[in-house]
Amino acid sequence: MSYRQRVTGIYLLGFFIDLVNMFIANVAYPDIAQQLDVSINQLSWVSNGYLIGLTVVIPMSSWLAKKWGAKYLFMISLVIFITGTSGVTVASGITQLVGWRVVQGLGGGLLIPVGQTLTYALYPSHQRAKLSTIVMLVALMAPALSPAIGGVVVEQLGWRWVFLVSLPLAVITLFLTLVWLKPDEKSKETGALDITGLITGCSALILLLLGLTQLGEKSHFYQGSILFILGLVTMGGYVRSSLVKRAPLLNLRLIREPTLHTAMLIYQLIPGIFTGVNLITILYLQNQLGMPTFRIGALMLPWAIASFFAITLSGKKFSSLGPRPIFIFGCLMQALGIGLLTQVVHPEAIMLSIIAYSLMGFGGSLCSSTAQSVAFINIKNHDLAEASALWNINRQLSFCSGVTLMSVLLNTLQRISFIKPTDAYHLCFTLAALSAVIPILLSLKMNNHKIILNANEENK
């Protein structure tokens, strides 16, 4: 096994660990609520705690890697994650549980940006599209497998074991990091940490995440609105100050790179929107149609299968077609899948639901895997760490923003007296399908020919 393959393997293990911990906890909520005697609103902090930990630490990933070296930072992150996981399993109350989830997030938050920087630096730009295909296949496995595995673990062993699932994998990854990774040289130009930027940037991200989370709940809409506005104001101040600093916490100038900022926007509008659509689809099928829970959960299986084929296809066709036609076709497929949900009008329409989820999985994954490939294709190696941090912050926000947007839209439509409950869901699906026009327009602005030349550089 080559050194590059070893580094890639370690990065993918860290990526999988982080994603599993984001998705697997949800299935344990009923048991946690019963045993710890907490409300649904309190339970949301089990996920929020992990997200807050991620949010606080990701902006520091580039500076810490330069200061300590990527290998040792990756190992420290795993130790923190293992500590947080151990703490979660012995938590006696919701406060302790959330606190240890924050610690988990602090450790897990560095696994992706640091591992991504190490790995992508070993691949020339024309090979990064193929690497992105592998990364997206791992990203597919976590949300597809986590609910099923978590459900079995909770039923057989209890909710605490859900968090222990990733512990052996984290220990193995720590050992492989120690044995396989070469110590990298610490940067001589680290400079002082931008403390002001760290405080304002992290505060803005936390306010935005909390605001987005609460905006999706009817009972916390106004509190969420205030938090979100405060987050936007704080973020505006952070952006203005960062653009005039010589050594800001994050190099926001990188977002000016057309391929990176276009990929970030498309990620918000395709995977982000699907996350929100998936949530309201579950509510629609349960509350309006009375579809059995096991059938609803099984819909992620055709989604995962279709996603697998889409990711494989995008990896093969990226260098010959370029991103533009793949984005356009993917957007249309996701739009068609979302639109078909308006035709699911009775609980026995399982085949139509399967087709809808298959189209959403195929189209959405075509777009997300292509966005991952495009994002870093023109990024220089010395900018990879900061570009990776920006990408991963955007990824976290996309999941929250999609859920919030669709939840707020549904709540707003349900308050209108002349709109029937079923029609409110159908309007949400229709508007979500129409939103696919925006990423299509964004893709038209990309220099498709230039990206194809970069992707085929090795053949020259």
GROMACS .gro file of C-alpha atoms in nm:
model
  460
    1MET     CA    1   0.000   0.000   0.000
    2SER     CA    2   0.143   0.338  -0.102
    3TYR     CA    3   0.177   0.627   0.141
    4ARG     CA    4  -0.092   0.818  -0.047
    5GLN     CA    5  -0.335   0.529  -0.009
    6ARG     CA    6  -0.262   0.508   0.364
    7VAL     CA    7  -0.330   0.878   0.415
    8THR     CA    8  -0.650   0.850   0.210
    9GLY     CA    9  -0.763   0.552   0.420
   10ILE     CA   10  -0.708   0.740   0.745
   11TYR     CA   11  -0.895   1.045   0.614
   12LEU     CA   12  -1.192   0.834   0.501
   13LEU     CA   13  -1.206   0.659   0.840
   14GLY     CA   14  -1.214   0.996   1.015
   15PHE     CA   15  -1.476   1.122   0.771
   16PHE     CA   16  -1.695   0.817   0.835
   17ILE     CA   17  -1.659   0.850   1.214
   18ASP     CA   18  -1.769   1.213   1.205
   19LEU     CA   19  -2.070   1.150   0.979
   20VAL     CA   20  -2.188   0.849   1.178
   21ASN     CA   21  -2.196   1.058   1.494
   22MET     CA   22  -2.406   1.322   1.320
   23PHE     CA   23  -2.673   1.079   1.198
   24ILE     CA   24  -2.685   0.787   1.440
   25ALA     CA   25  -2.799   0.971   1.755
   26ASN     CA   26  -3.150   1.052   1.625
   27VAL     CA   27  -3.275   0.694   1.653
   28ALA     CA   28  -3.187   0.692   2.023
   29TYR     CA   29  -3.402   0.998   2.108
   30PRO     CA   30  -3.710   0.811   2.238
   31ASP     CA   31  -3.501   0.598   2.476
   32ILE     CA   32  -3.295   0.897   2.592
   33ALA     CA   33  -3.614   1.097   2.659
   34GLN     CA   34  -3.761   0.815   2.863
   35GLN     CA   35  -3.453   0.730   3.070
   36LEU     CA   36  -3.334   1.087   3.133
   37ASP     CA   37  -3.688   1.232   3.159
   38VAL     CA   38  -3.636   1.518   2.912
   39SER     CA   39  -3.850   1.694   2.651
   40ILE     CA   40  -3.812   1.689   2.274
   41ASN     CA   41  -3.675   2.045   2.278
   42GLN     CA   42  -3.406   1.941   2.526
   43LEU     CA   43  -3.323   1.639   2.313
   44SER     CA   44  -3.244   1.862   2.015
   45TRP     CA   45  -2.938   1.977   2.207
   46VAL     CA   46  -2.790   1.628   2.180
   47SER     CA   47  -2.736   1.705   1.811
   48ASN     CA   48  -2.683   2.079   1.861
   49GLY     CA   49  -2.406   2.010   2.112
   50TYR     CA   50  -2.212   1.809   1.857
   51LEU     CA   51  -2.268   2.078   1.591
   52ILE     CA   52  -2.150   2.352   1.828
   53GLY     CA   53  -1.830   2.159   1.898
   54LEU     CA   54  -1.770   2.123   1.524
   55THR     CA   55  -1.846   2.489   1.462
   56VAL     CA   56  -1.606   2.619   1.726
   57VAL     CA   57  -1.308   2.414   1.615
   58ILE     CA   58  -1.329   2.400   1.233
   59PRO     CA   59  -1.224   2.766   1.179
   60MET     CA   60  -0.907   2.697   1.381
   61SER     CA   61  -0.811   2.385   1.183
   62SER     CA   62  -0.575   2.560   0.941
   63TRP     CA   63  -0.389   2.756   1.212
   64LEU     CA   64  -0.361   2.455   1.445
   65ALA     CA   65  -0.229   2.234   1.163
   66LYS     CA   66   0.044   2.488   1.089
   67LYS     CA   67   0.126   2.526   1.459
   68TRP     CA   68   0.134   2.163   1.569
   69GLY     CA   69   0.160   1.966   1.245
   70ALA     CA   70  -0.125   1.782   1.078
   71LYS     CA   71  -0.033   1.434   1.206
   72TYR     CA   72  -0.025   1.533   1.572
   73LEU     CA   73  -0.334   1.751   1.539
   74PHE     CA   74  -0.523   1.457   1.384
   75MET     CA   75  -0.411   1.233   1.672
   76ILE     CA   76  -0.508   1.493   1.935
   77SER     CA   77  -0.849   1.525   1.768
   78LEU     CA   78  -0.904   1.150   1.791
   79VAL     CA   79  -0.803   1.146   2.159
   80ILE     CA   80  -1.051   1.428   2.232
   81PHE     CA   81  -1.320   1.245   2.036
   82ILE     CA   82  -1.255   0.918   2.221
   83THR     CA   83  -1.269   1.106   2.553
   84GLY     CA   84  -1.599   1.270   2.459
   85THR     CA   85  -1.746   0.938   2.343
   86SER     CA   86  -1.650   0.770   2.670
   87GLY     CA   87  -1.807   1.057   2.863
   88VAL     CA   88  -2.133   1.037   2.666
   89THR     CA   89  -2.181   0.674   2.758
   90VAL     CA   90  -2.168   0.745   3.135
   91ALA     CA   91  -2.369   1.070   3.134
   92SER     CA   92  -2.631   1.066   3.409
   93GLY     CA   93  -2.834   1.365   3.290
   94ILE     CA   94  -2.908   1.572   2.981
   95THR     CA   95  -2.664   1.847   3.082
   96GLN     CA   96  -2.376   1.600   3.106
   97LEU     CA   97  -2.482   1.431   2.784
   98VAL     CA   98  -2.487   1.758   2.588
   99GLY     CA   99  -2.157   1.865   2.743
  100TRP     CA  100  -1.982   1.547   2.635
  101ARG     CA  101  -2.139   1.579   2.289
  102VAL     CA  102  -1.971   1.920   2.262
  103VAL     CA  103  -1.639   1.753   2.349
  104GLN     CA  104  -1.711   1.489   2.083
  105GLY     CA  105  -1.772   1.768   1.832
  106LEU     CA  106  -1.447   1.944   1.925
  107GLY     CA  107  -1.259   1.626   1.841
  108GLY     CA  108  -1.464   1.518   1.542
  109GLY     CA  109  -1.469   1.866   1.389
  110LEU     CA  110  -1.101   1.852   1.298
  111LEU     CA  111  -1.103   1.503   1.147
  112ILE     CA  112  -1.252   1.611   0.814
  113PRO     CA  113  -1.070   1.941   0.736
  114VAL     CA  114  -0.728   1.817   0.858
  115GLY     CA  115  -0.763   1.477   0.688
  116GLN     CA  116  -0.897   1.640   0.373
  117THR     CA  117  -0.601   1.879   0.358
  118LEU     CA  118  -0.348   1.599   0.406
  119THR     CA  119  -0.511   1.382   0.141
  120TYR     CA  120  -0.588   1.634  -0.131
  121ALA     CA  121  -0.233   1.772  -0.109
  122LEU     CA  122  -0.107   1.431  -0.228
  123TYR     CA  123  -0.324   1.436  -0.541
  124PRO     CA  124  -0.264   1.669  -0.839
  125SER     CA  125  -0.567   1.872  -0.943
  126HIS     CA  126  -0.653   1.642  -1.235
  127GLN     CA  127  -0.687   1.343  -0.998
  128ARG     CA  128  -0.900   1.512  -0.733
  129ALA     CA  129  -1.228   1.437  -0.913
  130LYS     CA  130  -1.166   1.062  -0.878
  131LEU     CA  131  -1.073   1.109  -0.513
  132SER     CA  132  -1.393   1.307  -0.456
  133THR     CA  133  -1.593   1.013  -0.593
  134ILE     CA  134  -1.451   0.787  -0.321
  135VAL     CA  135  -1.513   1.054  -0.056
  136MET     CA  136  -1.877   1.088  -0.161
  137LEU     CA  137  -1.929   0.710  -0.152
  138VAL     CA  138  -1.820   0.718   0.214
  139ALA     CA  139  -2.047   1.019   0.270
  140LEU     CA  140  -2.330   0.809   0.125
  141MET     CA  141  -2.270   0.511   0.353
  142ALA     CA  142  -2.302   0.703   0.681
  143PRO     CA  143  -2.658   0.842   0.645
  144ALA     CA  144  -2.772   0.523   0.470
  145LEU     CA  145  -2.639   0.278   0.731
  146SER     CA  146  -2.647   0.478   1.055
  147PRO     CA  147  -3.027   0.475   1.119
  148ALA     CA  148  -3.053   0.101   1.054
  149ILE     CA  149  -2.749   0.010   1.265
  150GLY     CA  150  -2.852   0.254   1.538
  151GLY     CA  151  -3.202   0.111   1.553
  152VAL     CA  152  -3.073  -0.243   1.605
  153VAL     CA  153  -2.822  -0.129   1.867
  154VAL     CA  154  -3.082   0.068   2.063
  155GLU     CA  155  -3.329  -0.219   2.055
  156GLN     CA  156  -3.078  -0.485   2.160
  157LEU     CA  157  -2.833  -0.298   2.386
  158GLY     CA  158  -2.972   0.045   2.478
  159TRP     CA  159  -2.915   0.405   2.372
  160ARG     CA  160  -2.569   0.446   2.529
  161TRP     CA  161  -2.429   0.182   2.294
  162VAL     CA  162  -2.528   0.393   1.994
  163PHE     CA  163  -2.247   0.633   2.079
  164LEU     CA  164  -2.004   0.348   2.150
  165VAL     CA  165  -2.038   0.215   1.794
  166SER     CA  166  -1.774   0.456   1.668
  167LEU     CA  167  -1.532   0.407   1.960
  168PRO     CA  168  -1.347   0.097   1.827
  169LEU     CA  169  -1.318   0.262   1.486
  170ALA     CA  170  -1.173   0.577   1.644
  171VAL     CA  171  -0.915   0.373   1.837
  172ILE     CA  172  -0.813   0.186   1.519
  173THR     CA  173  -0.783   0.517   1.330
  174LEU     CA  174  -0.566   0.660   1.609
  175PHE     CA  175  -0.332   0.360   1.591
  176LEU     CA  176  -0.309   0.376   1.211
  177THR     CA  177  -0.238   0.751   1.227
  178LEU     CA  178   0.047   0.688   1.471
  179VAL     CA  179   0.197   0.410   1.258
  180TRP     CA  180   0.128   0.525   0.902
  181LEU     CA  181   0.146   0.904   0.889
  182LYS     CA  182   0.479   1.080   0.856
  183PRO     CA  183   0.535   1.377   1.088
  184ASP     CA  184   0.500   1.690   0.878
  185GLU     CA  185   0.711   1.998   0.930
  186LYS     CA  186   0.553   2.273   1.135
  187SER     CA  187   0.510   2.596   0.947
  188LYS     CA  188   0.762   2.867   1.033
  189GLU     CA  189   0.506   3.132   0.935
  190THR     CA  190   0.224   3.036   1.167
  191GLY     CA  191   0.183   3.382   1.317
  192ALA     CA  192  -0.039   3.471   1.608
  193LEU     CA  193  -0.387   3.327   1.629
  194ASP     CA  194  -0.653   3.578   1.525
  195ILE     CA  195  -0.828   3.579   1.863
  196THR     CA  196  -1.074   3.853   1.767
  197GLY     CA  197  -1.163   3.669   1.448
  198LEU     CA  198  -1.197   3.341   1.638
  199ILE     CA  199  -1.442   3.492   1.888
  200THR     CA  200  -1.651   3.681   1.632
  201GLY     CA  201  -1.641   3.406   1.367
  202CYS     CA  202  -1.734   3.125   1.605
  203SER     CA  203  -2.000   3.341   1.772
  204ALA     CA  204  -2.152   3.416   1.432
  205LEU     CA  205  -2.156   3.050   1.329
  206ILE     CA  206  -2.306   2.937   1.660
  207LEU     CA  207  -2.574   3.206   1.645
  208LEU     CA  208  -2.656   3.111   1.285
  209LEU     CA  209  -2.676   2.739   1.368
  210LEU     CA  210  -2.892   2.793   1.675
  211GLY     CA  211  -3.109   3.042   1.490
  212LEU     CA  212  -3.159   2.806   1.197
  213THR     CA  213  -3.241   2.519   1.433
  214GLN     CA  214  -3.501   2.718   1.626
  215LEU     CA  215  -3.652   2.881   1.317
  216GLY     CA  216  -3.772   2.537   1.212
  217GLU     CA  217  -3.982   2.504   1.530
  218LYS     CA  218  -4.315   2.685   1.563
  219SER     CA  219  -4.270   2.752   1.934
  220HIS     CA  220  -3.924   2.907   1.890
  221PHE     CA  221  -3.970   3.101   1.566
  222TYR     CA  222  -3.919   3.448   1.715
  223GLN     CA  223  -3.622   3.345   1.930
  224GLY     CA  224  -3.473   3.178   1.623
  225SER     CA  225  -3.528   3.491   1.413
  226ILE     CA  226  -3.346   3.707   1.669
  227LEU     CA  227  -3.055   3.464   1.694
  228PHE     CA  228  -3.030   3.434   1.316
  229ILE     CA  229  -3.029   3.813   1.264
  230LEU     CA  230  -2.766   3.853   1.535
  231GLY     CA  231  -2.563   3.583   1.362
  232LEU     CA  232  -2.586   3.763   1.027
  233VAL     CA  233  -2.480   4.095   1.183
  234THR     CA  234  -2.189   3.930   1.365
  235MET     CA  235  -2.086   3.745   1.051
  236GLY     CA  236  -2.095   4.070   0.854
  237GLY     CA  237  -1.858   4.228   1.105
  238TYR     CA  238  -1.630   3.926   1.091
  239VAL     CA  239  -1.617   3.930   0.709
  240ARG     CA  240  -1.536   4.302   0.694
  241SER     CA  241  -1.254   4.274   0.948
  242SER     CA  242  -1.112   3.954   0.794
  243LEU     CA  243  -1.082   4.103   0.446
  244VAL     CA  244  -0.849   4.379   0.570
  245LYS     CA  245  -0.629   4.161   0.796
  246ARG     CA  246  -0.299   4.020   0.675
  247ALA     CA  247  -0.344   3.693   0.865
  248PRO     CA  248  -0.715   3.634   0.932
  249LEU     CA  249  -0.850   3.322   1.099
  250LEU     CA  250  -0.991   3.209   0.762
  251ASN     CA  251  -0.886   3.333   0.420
  252LEU     CA  252  -1.226   3.441   0.292
  253ARG     CA  253  -1.065   3.565  -0.029
  254LEU     CA  254  -1.056   3.204  -0.143
  255ILE     CA  255  -1.433   3.219  -0.188
  256ARG     CA  256  -1.369   3.447  -0.485
  257GLU     CA  257  -1.244   3.140  -0.672
  258PRO     CA  258  -1.540   3.075  -0.910
  259THR     CA  259  -1.534   2.695  -0.885
  260LEU     CA  260  -1.523   2.697  -0.504
  261HIS     CA  261  -1.802   2.947  -0.440
  262THR     CA  262  -2.025   2.797  -0.710
  263ALA     CA  263  -1.979   2.449  -0.561
  264MET     CA  264  -2.058   2.585  -0.214
  265LEU     CA  265  -2.381   2.747  -0.335
  266ILE     CA  266  -2.488   2.434  -0.523
  267TYR     CA  267  -2.426   2.227  -0.209
  268GLN     CA  268  -2.661   2.458  -0.019
  269LEU     CA  269  -2.929   2.430  -0.288
  270ILE     CA  270  -2.917   2.057  -0.364
  271PRO     CA  271  -2.810   1.841  -0.064
  272GLY     CA  272  -2.931   2.116   0.170
  273ILE     CA  273  -3.278   2.135   0.015
  274PHE     CA  274  -3.304   1.755   0.005
  275THR     CA  275  -3.236   1.740   0.380
  276GLY     CA  276  -3.533   1.969   0.437
  277VAL     CA  277  -3.755   1.790   0.184
  278ASN     CA  278  -3.676   1.455   0.346
  279LEU     CA  279  -3.787   1.587   0.686
  280ILE     CA  280  -4.123   1.721   0.568
  281THR     CA  281  -4.178   1.408   0.355
  282ILE     CA  282  -4.149   1.196   0.669
  283LEU     CA  283  -4.402   1.423   0.842
  284TYR     CA  284  -4.632   1.411   0.539
  285LEU     CA  285  -4.625   1.034   0.504
  286GLN     CA  286  -4.674   0.981   0.878
  287ASN     CA  287  -4.921   1.254   0.972
  288GLN     CA  288  -5.123   1.298   0.653
  289LEU     CA  289  -5.119   0.954   0.493
  290GLY     CA  290  -5.059   0.729   0.793
  291MET     CA  291  -4.787   0.530   0.618
  292PRO     CA  292  -4.618   0.274   0.849
  293THR     CA  293  -4.289   0.389   0.999
  294PHE     CA  294  -4.089   0.093   0.866
  295ARG     CA  295  -4.197   0.176   0.509
  296ILE     CA  296  -4.090   0.537   0.548
  297GLY     CA  297  -3.752   0.436   0.688
  298ALA     CA  298  -3.702   0.188   0.403
  299LEU     CA  299  -3.725   0.470   0.145
  300MET     CA  300  -3.363   0.561   0.217
  301LEU     CA  301  -3.258   0.225   0.070
  302PRO     CA  302  -3.354   0.306  -0.293
  303TRP     CA  303  -3.214   0.656  -0.233
  304ALA     CA  304  -2.880   0.504  -0.128
  305ILE     CA  305  -2.870   0.260  -0.421
  306ALA     CA  306  -2.946   0.535  -0.673
  307SER     CA  307  -2.689   0.760  -0.506
  308PHE     CA  308  -2.423   0.491  -0.538
  309PHE     CA  309  -2.476   0.467  -0.915
  310ALA     CA  310  -2.484   0.847  -0.947
  311ILE     CA  311  -2.157   0.896  -0.761
  312THR     CA  312  -1.988   0.625  -0.966
  313LEU     CA  313  -2.120   0.777  -1.289
  314SER     CA  314  -2.010   1.131  -1.202
  315GLY     CA  315  -1.659   1.006  -1.126
  316LYS     CA  316  -1.635   0.839  -1.468
  317LYS     CA  317  -1.788   1.122  -1.673
  318PHE     CA  318  -1.647   1.428  -1.497
  319SER     CA  319  -1.326   1.449  -1.702
  320SER     CA  320  -1.505   1.405  -2.036
  321LEU     CA  321  -1.825   1.605  -1.984
  322GLY     CA  322  -1.718   1.860  -1.725
  323PRO     CA  323  -1.942   1.970  -1.436
  324ARG     CA  324  -2.202   2.177  -1.623
  325PRO     CA  325  -2.405   1.901  -1.796
  326ILE     CA  326  -2.380   1.680  -1.487
  327PHE     CA  327  -2.514   1.960  -1.267
  328ILE     CA  328  -2.800   2.036  -1.508
  329PHE     CA  329  -2.905   1.671  -1.540
  330GLY     CA  330  -2.871   1.614  -1.165
  331CYS     CA  331  -3.082   1.919  -1.080
  332LEU     CA  332  -3.355   1.810  -1.319
  333MET     CA  333  -3.360   1.457  -1.173
  334GLN     CA  334  -3.386   1.588  -0.816
  335ALA     CA  335  -3.659   1.833  -0.920
  336LEU     CA  336  -3.853   1.551  -1.088
  337GLY     CA  337  -3.821   1.333  -0.778
  338ILE     CA  338  -3.941   1.608  -0.546
  339GLY     CA  339  -4.226   1.690  -0.784
  340LEU     CA  340  -4.342   1.326  -0.783
  341LEU     CA  341  -4.401   1.351  -0.408
  342THR     CA  342  -4.707   1.565  -0.485
  343GLN     CA  343  -4.859   1.258  -0.652
  344VAL     CA  344  -4.817   1.036  -0.346
  345VAL     CA  345  -5.171   1.075  -0.209
  346HIS     CA  346  -5.240   0.748  -0.027
  347PRO     CA  347  -5.034   0.517   0.200
  348GLU     CA  348  -5.024   0.233  -0.053
  349ALA     CA  349  -4.839   0.445  -0.312
  350ILE     CA  350  -4.512   0.290  -0.204
  351MET     CA  351  -4.382   0.232  -0.559
  352LEU     CA  352  -4.427   0.598  -0.650
  353SER     CA  353  -4.248   0.693  -0.327
  354ILE     CA  354  -3.959   0.460  -0.418
  355ILE     CA  355  -3.932   0.617  -0.764
  356ALA     CA  356  -3.935   0.967  -0.612
  357TYR     CA  357  -3.660   0.883  -0.362
  358SER     CA  358  -3.456   0.706  -0.630
  359LEU     CA  359  -3.469   1.014  -0.853
  360MET     CA  360  -3.378   1.243  -0.562
  361GLY     CA  361  -3.090   1.015  -0.467
  362PHE     CA  362  -2.961   0.992  -0.823
  363GLY     CA  363  -2.995   1.361  -0.906
  364GLY     CA  364  -2.884   1.496  -0.571
  365SER     CA  365  -2.576   1.274  -0.556
  366LEU     CA  366  -2.476   1.363  -0.912
  367CYS     CA  367  -2.471   1.725  -0.798
  368SER     CA  368  -2.309   1.677  -0.457
  369SER     CA  369  -2.028   1.452  -0.584
  370THR     CA  370  -1.960   1.688  -0.875
  371ALA     CA  371  -1.960   1.986  -0.639
  372GLN     CA  372  -1.704   1.808  -0.420
  373SER     CA  373  -1.488   1.750  -0.730
  374VAL     CA  374  -1.519   2.106  -0.858
  375ALA     CA  375  -1.461   2.277  -0.524
  376PHE     CA  376  -1.088   2.203  -0.496
  377ILE     CA  377  -0.987   2.157  -0.858
  378ASN     CA  378  -0.827   2.504  -0.883
  379ILE     CA  379  -0.712   2.536  -0.521
  380LYS     CA  380  -0.335   2.544  -0.469
  381ASN     CA  381  -0.181   2.310  -0.213
  382HIS     CA  382  -0.084   2.590   0.025
  383ASP     CA  383  -0.449   2.707   0.034
  384LEU     CA  384  -0.603   2.362   0.082
  385ALA     CA  385  -0.627   2.379   0.462
  386GLU     CA  386  -0.827   2.702   0.463
  387ALA     CA  387  -1.037   2.602   0.161
  388SER     CA  388  -1.119   2.275   0.336
  389ALA     CA  389  -1.228   2.460   0.651
  390LEU     CA  390  -1.455   2.690   0.445
  391TRP     CA  391  -1.602   2.393   0.259
  392ASN     CA  392  -1.682   2.202   0.578
  393ILE     CA  393  -1.838   2.503   0.748
  394ASN     CA  394  -2.058   2.548   0.442
  395ARG     CA  395  -2.149   2.177   0.453
  396GLN     CA  396  -2.263   2.201   0.815
  397LEU     CA  397  -2.469   2.511   0.743
  398SER     CA  398  -2.631   2.351   0.437
  399PHE     CA  399  -2.788   2.073   0.646
  400CYS     CA  400  -2.934   2.320   0.895
  401SER     CA  401  -3.042   2.579   0.637
  402GLY     CA  402  -3.227   2.324   0.425
  403VAL     CA  403  -3.423   2.189   0.720
  404THR     CA  404  -3.499   2.541   0.841
  405LEU     CA  405  -3.610   2.671   0.503
  406MET     CA  406  -3.852   2.386   0.440
  407SER     CA  407  -3.982   2.385   0.801
  408VAL     CA  408  -4.047   2.761   0.800
  409LEU     CA  409  -4.216   2.734   0.460
  410LEU     CA  410  -4.441   2.451   0.581
  411ASN     CA  411  -4.526   2.628   0.907
  412THR     CA  412  -4.610   2.948   0.717
  413LEU     CA  413  -4.838   2.770   0.468
  414GLN     CA  414  -5.014   2.579   0.746
  415ARG     CA  415  -5.108   2.909   0.914
  416ILE     CA  416  -5.299   3.024   0.604
  417SER     CA  417  -5.663   2.931   0.666
  418PHE     CA  418  -5.770   2.858   0.308
  419ILE     CA  419  -5.479   2.615   0.244
  420LYS     CA  420  -5.558   2.257   0.336
  421PRO     CA  421  -5.295   2.065   0.538
  422THR     CA  422  -5.221   1.827   0.249
  423ASP     CA  423  -5.198   2.118   0.003
  424ALA     CA  424  -4.943   2.289   0.229
  425TYR     CA  425  -4.709   1.991   0.190
  426HIS     CA  426  -4.770   1.975  -0.184
  427LEU     CA  427  -4.688   2.345  -0.222
  428CYS     CA  428  -4.365   2.289  -0.030
  429PHE     CA  429  -4.270   2.006  -0.265
  430THR     CA  430  -4.355   2.216  -0.570
  431LEU     CA  431  -4.149   2.516  -0.457
  432ALA     CA  432  -3.858   2.291  -0.359
  433ALA     CA  433  -3.866   2.132  -0.705
  434LEU     CA  434  -3.869   2.474  -0.872
  435SER     CA  435  -3.569   2.584  -0.665
  436ALA     CA  436  -3.356   2.351  -0.880
  437VAL     CA  437  -3.357   2.626  -1.144
  438ILE     CA  438  -3.114   2.831  -0.931
  439PRO     CA  439  -2.823   2.580  -0.931
  440ILE     CA  440  -2.880   2.523  -1.304
  441LEU     CA  441  -2.829   2.895  -1.364
  442LEU     CA  442  -2.519   2.891  -1.142
  443SER     CA  443  -2.370   2.602  -1.339
  444LEU     CA  444  -2.415   2.792  -1.666
  445LYS     CA  445  -2.164   3.050  -1.541
  446MET     CA  446  -1.889   2.792  -1.493
  447ASN     CA  447  -1.601   2.770  -1.741
  448ASN     CA  448  -1.677   2.410  -1.835
  449HIS     CA  449  -1.407   2.385  -2.104
  450LYS     CA  450  -1.131   2.501  -1.870
  451ILE     CA  451  -1.235   2.254  -1.600
  452ILE     CA  452  -1.230   1.967  -1.855
  453LEU     CA  453  -0.876   2.069  -1.956
  454ASN     CA  454  -0.765   2.066  -1.591
  455ALA     CA  455  -0.930   1.730  -1.532
  456ASN     CA  456  -0.750   1.578  -1.834
  457GLU     CA  457  -0.412   1.736  -1.765
  458GLU     CA  458  -0.245   1.398  -1.707
  459ASN     CA  459  -0.324   1.292  -2.065
  460LYS     CA  460  -0.127   1.577  -2.222
   0.00000   0.00000   0.00000
